[in-house]
Short mmCIF file of C-alpha atoms in Angstrom, two decimals:
data_model
loop_
_atom_site.label_atom_id
_atom_site.label_comp_id
_atom_site.label_asym_id
_atom_site.label_seq_id
_atom_site.Cartn_x
_atom_site.Cartn_y
_atom_site.Cartn_z
CA MET A 8 71.99 120.22 70.44
CA ILE A 9 73.72 122.25 72.84
CA GLN A 10 77.04 123.69 72.03
CA HIS A 11 79.57 125.19 74.17
CA SER A 12 82.81 126.98 73.09
CA PHE A 13 85.86 127.85 75.18
CA ASN A 14 88.42 130.40 74.49
CA LEU A 15 90.95 129.04 76.68
CA VAL A 16 94.20 131.25 77.07
CA SER A 17 96.06 129.30 79.73
CA LYS A 18 96.15 126.11 81.54
CA GLN A 19 94.72 127.67 84.61
CA ASP A 20 91.93 128.79 82.36
CA TRP A 21 91.31 125.31 81.41
CA LEU A 22 91.35 124.11 84.85
CA ASN A 23 88.69 126.52 85.84
CA ALA A 24 86.43 126.09 82.77
CA ARG A 25 82.91 127.66 83.10
CA TRP A 26 80.04 125.39 81.77
CA GLY A 27 76.53 126.97 81.82
CA GLY A 28 77.44 129.30 84.58
CA PHE A 29 78.53 126.71 86.82
CA LYS A 30 82.13 126.41 87.85
CA MET A 31 83.68 123.08 87.13
CA GLN A 32 86.96 121.67 88.32
CA LEU A 33 88.27 119.40 85.77
CA GLN A 34 91.10 116.84 86.17
CA TYR A 35 94.14 117.36 84.26
CA LEU A 36 96.62 114.67 84.23
CA PRO A 37 99.60 115.71 82.05
CA ALA A 38 102.03 113.22 80.57
CA ILE A 39 104.61 116.07 80.68
CA ASN A 40 105.53 117.82 83.65
CA TYR A 41 105.62 121.73 83.20
CA PRO A 42 107.68 123.79 85.46
CA GLY A 43 105.37 125.23 88.05
CA ASP A 44 102.64 122.76 86.98
CA PRO A 45 100.48 122.13 90.28
CA MET A 46 99.20 118.80 88.84
CA ALA A 47 102.61 117.35 87.99
CA ILE A 48 103.77 114.44 89.93
CA PRO A 49 105.57 116.15 92.80
CA LYS A 50 109.15 116.06 93.70
CA PRO A 51 110.14 113.93 96.71
CA MET A 52 108.98 115.50 100.09
CA ASN A 53 111.78 114.46 102.39
CA ASP A 54 110.77 116.95 104.83
CA GLU A 55 107.09 116.00 105.03
CA PRO A 56 106.42 114.59 108.59
CA CYS A 57 103.26 112.75 107.43
CA PRO A 58 104.22 109.05 106.32
CA VAL A 59 100.77 108.98 104.27
CA ALA A 60 101.84 112.06 102.36
CA ARG A 61 105.29 110.74 101.81
CA SER A 62 103.77 107.40 100.57
CA LEU A 63 101.38 108.96 98.18
CA ASN A 64 104.06 111.11 96.85
CA LEU A 65 105.67 108.04 95.73
CA ILE A 66 103.03 105.53 94.88
CA GLY A 67 99.85 107.52 95.06
CA ASP A 68 99.19 108.01 91.32
CA ARG A 69 96.82 105.58 89.32
CA TRP A 70 99.65 104.11 87.10
CA SER A 71 101.99 103.36 89.80
CA LEU A 72 99.49 101.49 92.08
CA LEU A 73 98.35 99.53 88.93
CA ILE A 74 101.76 98.49 87.95
CA VAL A 75 102.43 97.19 91.74
CA ARG A 76 98.91 95.27 91.40
CA ASP A 77 100.01 93.75 88.04
CA ALA A 78 103.58 92.81 89.54
CA PHE A 79 101.78 90.90 92.40
CA ASP A 80 99.76 89.28 89.73
CA GLY A 81 103.03 88.02 88.13
CA MET A 82 103.61 90.33 85.48
CA ARG A 83 107.38 91.17 84.82
CA ARG A 84 107.85 92.66 81.39
CA PHE A 85 107.41 96.05 79.94
CA GLY A 86 105.10 94.86 77.07
CA ASP A 87 102.88 92.77 79.50
CA PHE A 88 102.31 95.96 81.80
CA GLN A 89 101.56 98.00 78.79
CA ARG A 90 98.94 95.59 77.36
CA SER A 91 97.24 95.16 80.59
CA LEU A 92 97.31 98.88 81.58
CA GLY A 93 96.89 100.46 78.25
CA VAL A 94 99.12 103.08 79.36
CA ALA A 95 101.40 105.25 76.91
CA ARG A 96 105.07 104.05 76.69
CA ASN A 97 106.40 107.26 78.11
CA ILE A 98 104.27 107.19 81.30
CA LEU A 99 105.04 103.56 81.88
CA SER A 100 108.64 104.08 81.48
CA ASP A 101 108.54 106.89 83.79
CA ARG A 102 106.53 105.15 86.66
CA LEU A 103 108.61 102.05 86.28
CA ARG A 104 111.74 103.97 86.55
CA ARG A 105 110.28 105.83 89.81
CA LEU A 106 109.37 102.36 91.23
CA VAL A 107 112.76 101.02 90.65
CA ASP A 108 114.62 104.14 91.86
CA ALA A 109 112.43 103.87 95.13
CA GLY A 110 113.48 100.22 95.71
CA ILE A 111 109.83 98.93 95.17
CA LEU A 112 110.85 97.11 91.84
CA ALA A 113 114.02 95.78 90.70
CA MET A 114 115.20 95.13 87.23
CA GLN A 115 116.88 91.62 86.36
CA ASP A 116 117.57 89.40 83.63
CA ALA A 117 114.64 87.59 82.06
CA SER A 118 113.93 84.34 83.87
CA ASP A 119 113.65 82.46 80.48
CA GLY A 120 117.18 83.47 79.34
CA THR A 121 116.18 85.82 76.73
CA ALA A 122 117.79 89.30 76.34
CA TYR A 123 114.72 90.90 77.99
CA GLN A 124 114.71 92.63 81.41
CA GLU A 125 112.07 91.84 83.80
CA TYR A 126 110.76 94.13 86.76
CA VAL A 127 110.30 92.20 90.01
CA LEU A 128 109.03 93.26 93.39
CA THR A 129 111.62 93.68 95.96
CA GLN A 130 110.94 92.96 99.66
CA GLN A 131 110.16 96.68 100.10
CA GLY A 132 107.64 96.08 97.17
CA GLU A 133 106.09 93.08 98.54
CA SER A 134 105.42 95.05 101.70
CA LEU A 135 102.95 97.03 99.88
CA PHE A 136 100.73 93.78 99.77
CA PRO A 137 98.45 94.86 102.84
CA VAL A 138 98.01 98.14 101.09
CA MET A 139 96.72 96.68 98.01
CA VAL A 140 94.41 94.19 99.81
CA ALA A 141 92.97 97.10 101.69
CA LEU A 142 92.43 98.98 98.58
CA ARG A 143 90.73 95.94 97.00
CA GLN A 144 88.48 95.30 99.79
CA TRP A 145 87.51 98.89 100.13
CA GLY A 146 86.66 98.91 96.38
CA GLU A 147 84.62 95.72 96.70
CA ASP A 148 82.64 97.28 99.70
CA HIS A 149 82.00 100.68 98.15
CA LEU A 150 82.29 100.57 94.29
CA PHE A 151 80.41 97.43 93.34
CA GLU A 152 76.63 96.84 93.34
CA HIS A 153 75.43 93.91 95.37
CA GLY A 154 75.86 90.71 93.38
CA GLU A 155 78.05 92.56 90.73
CA ARG A 156 80.79 90.41 89.37
CA HIS A 157 84.55 91.31 90.18
CA SER A 158 87.80 89.70 90.64
CA LEU A 159 88.57 88.08 93.83
CA LEU A 160 91.74 87.47 95.75
CA ILE A 161 92.12 83.64 96.54
CA ASP A 162 94.36 82.11 98.97
CA LYS A 163 96.18 79.66 96.93
CA ARG A 164 96.74 77.17 99.63
CA THR A 165 93.03 76.90 100.45
CA GLY A 166 91.28 78.07 97.33
CA VAL A 167 88.94 80.54 99.24
CA PRO A 168 88.86 84.28 99.34
CA VAL A 169 91.21 86.16 101.43
CA PRO A 170 89.46 87.19 104.80
CA ARG A 171 88.93 90.68 105.37
CA MET A 172 91.47 92.92 106.80
CA ALA A 173 91.24 94.44 110.41
CA LEU A 174 93.77 96.28 112.50
CA HIS A 175 93.97 94.59 116.13
CA ALA A 176 95.43 95.99 119.34
CA ASN A 177 97.87 94.12 121.27
CA ASP A 178 95.10 92.83 123.43
CA GLY A 179 93.32 91.43 120.51
CA SER A 180 90.53 94.23 120.05
CA VAL A 181 89.81 95.93 116.76
CA ILE A 182 91.34 99.05 116.24
CA SER A 183 88.98 101.78 114.62
CA PRO A 184 89.52 105.49 113.83
CA ALA A 185 87.76 106.43 116.97
CA THR A 186 90.29 104.68 119.04
CA THR A 187 93.25 106.13 117.65
CA GLU A 188 94.92 109.44 116.90
CA VAL A 189 97.81 111.04 115.12
CA GLN A 190 100.54 112.66 117.41
CA LYS A 191 101.91 115.44 115.10
CA VAL A 192 105.57 116.20 115.10
CA MET A 193 106.52 119.53 116.49
#
């Protein structure tokens, strides 16, 4: 049995732990944001000129995207999100608050007339649907073995799987990375 011991004196030491002479970068996802913590969820980047960076700053962490996924699947209550995701209450509360503050989710009285509050997708939240479909289809293409079982996104009107997404130009041709460029803001 191989035993390794670490004498870690700071978070930076923990992040740069050495194992058998090979430097490893370890993922550290704190539940608490420490002042100056480089891995904490960053503050809003209102001066960031990149739409991807701004979007990821808001919804780019695992829990936020999974909450949005579950909201698209019809979940509305805190307890349902928690059971589905297995996330700690404090993290779920924080992510739900951020999504409400950002206008992606809204809180409303429970639809069954009970005293509970529900979280529902706003129009802005529903506009994330193509993003979720793109992530799903990318995952299907790259993270599952051929023939491996996984959930399917079905068109309720037809009962068949949702077709593959593709970006099209005004002339109907498919747009690819090779046919696009980002024009940087000066």
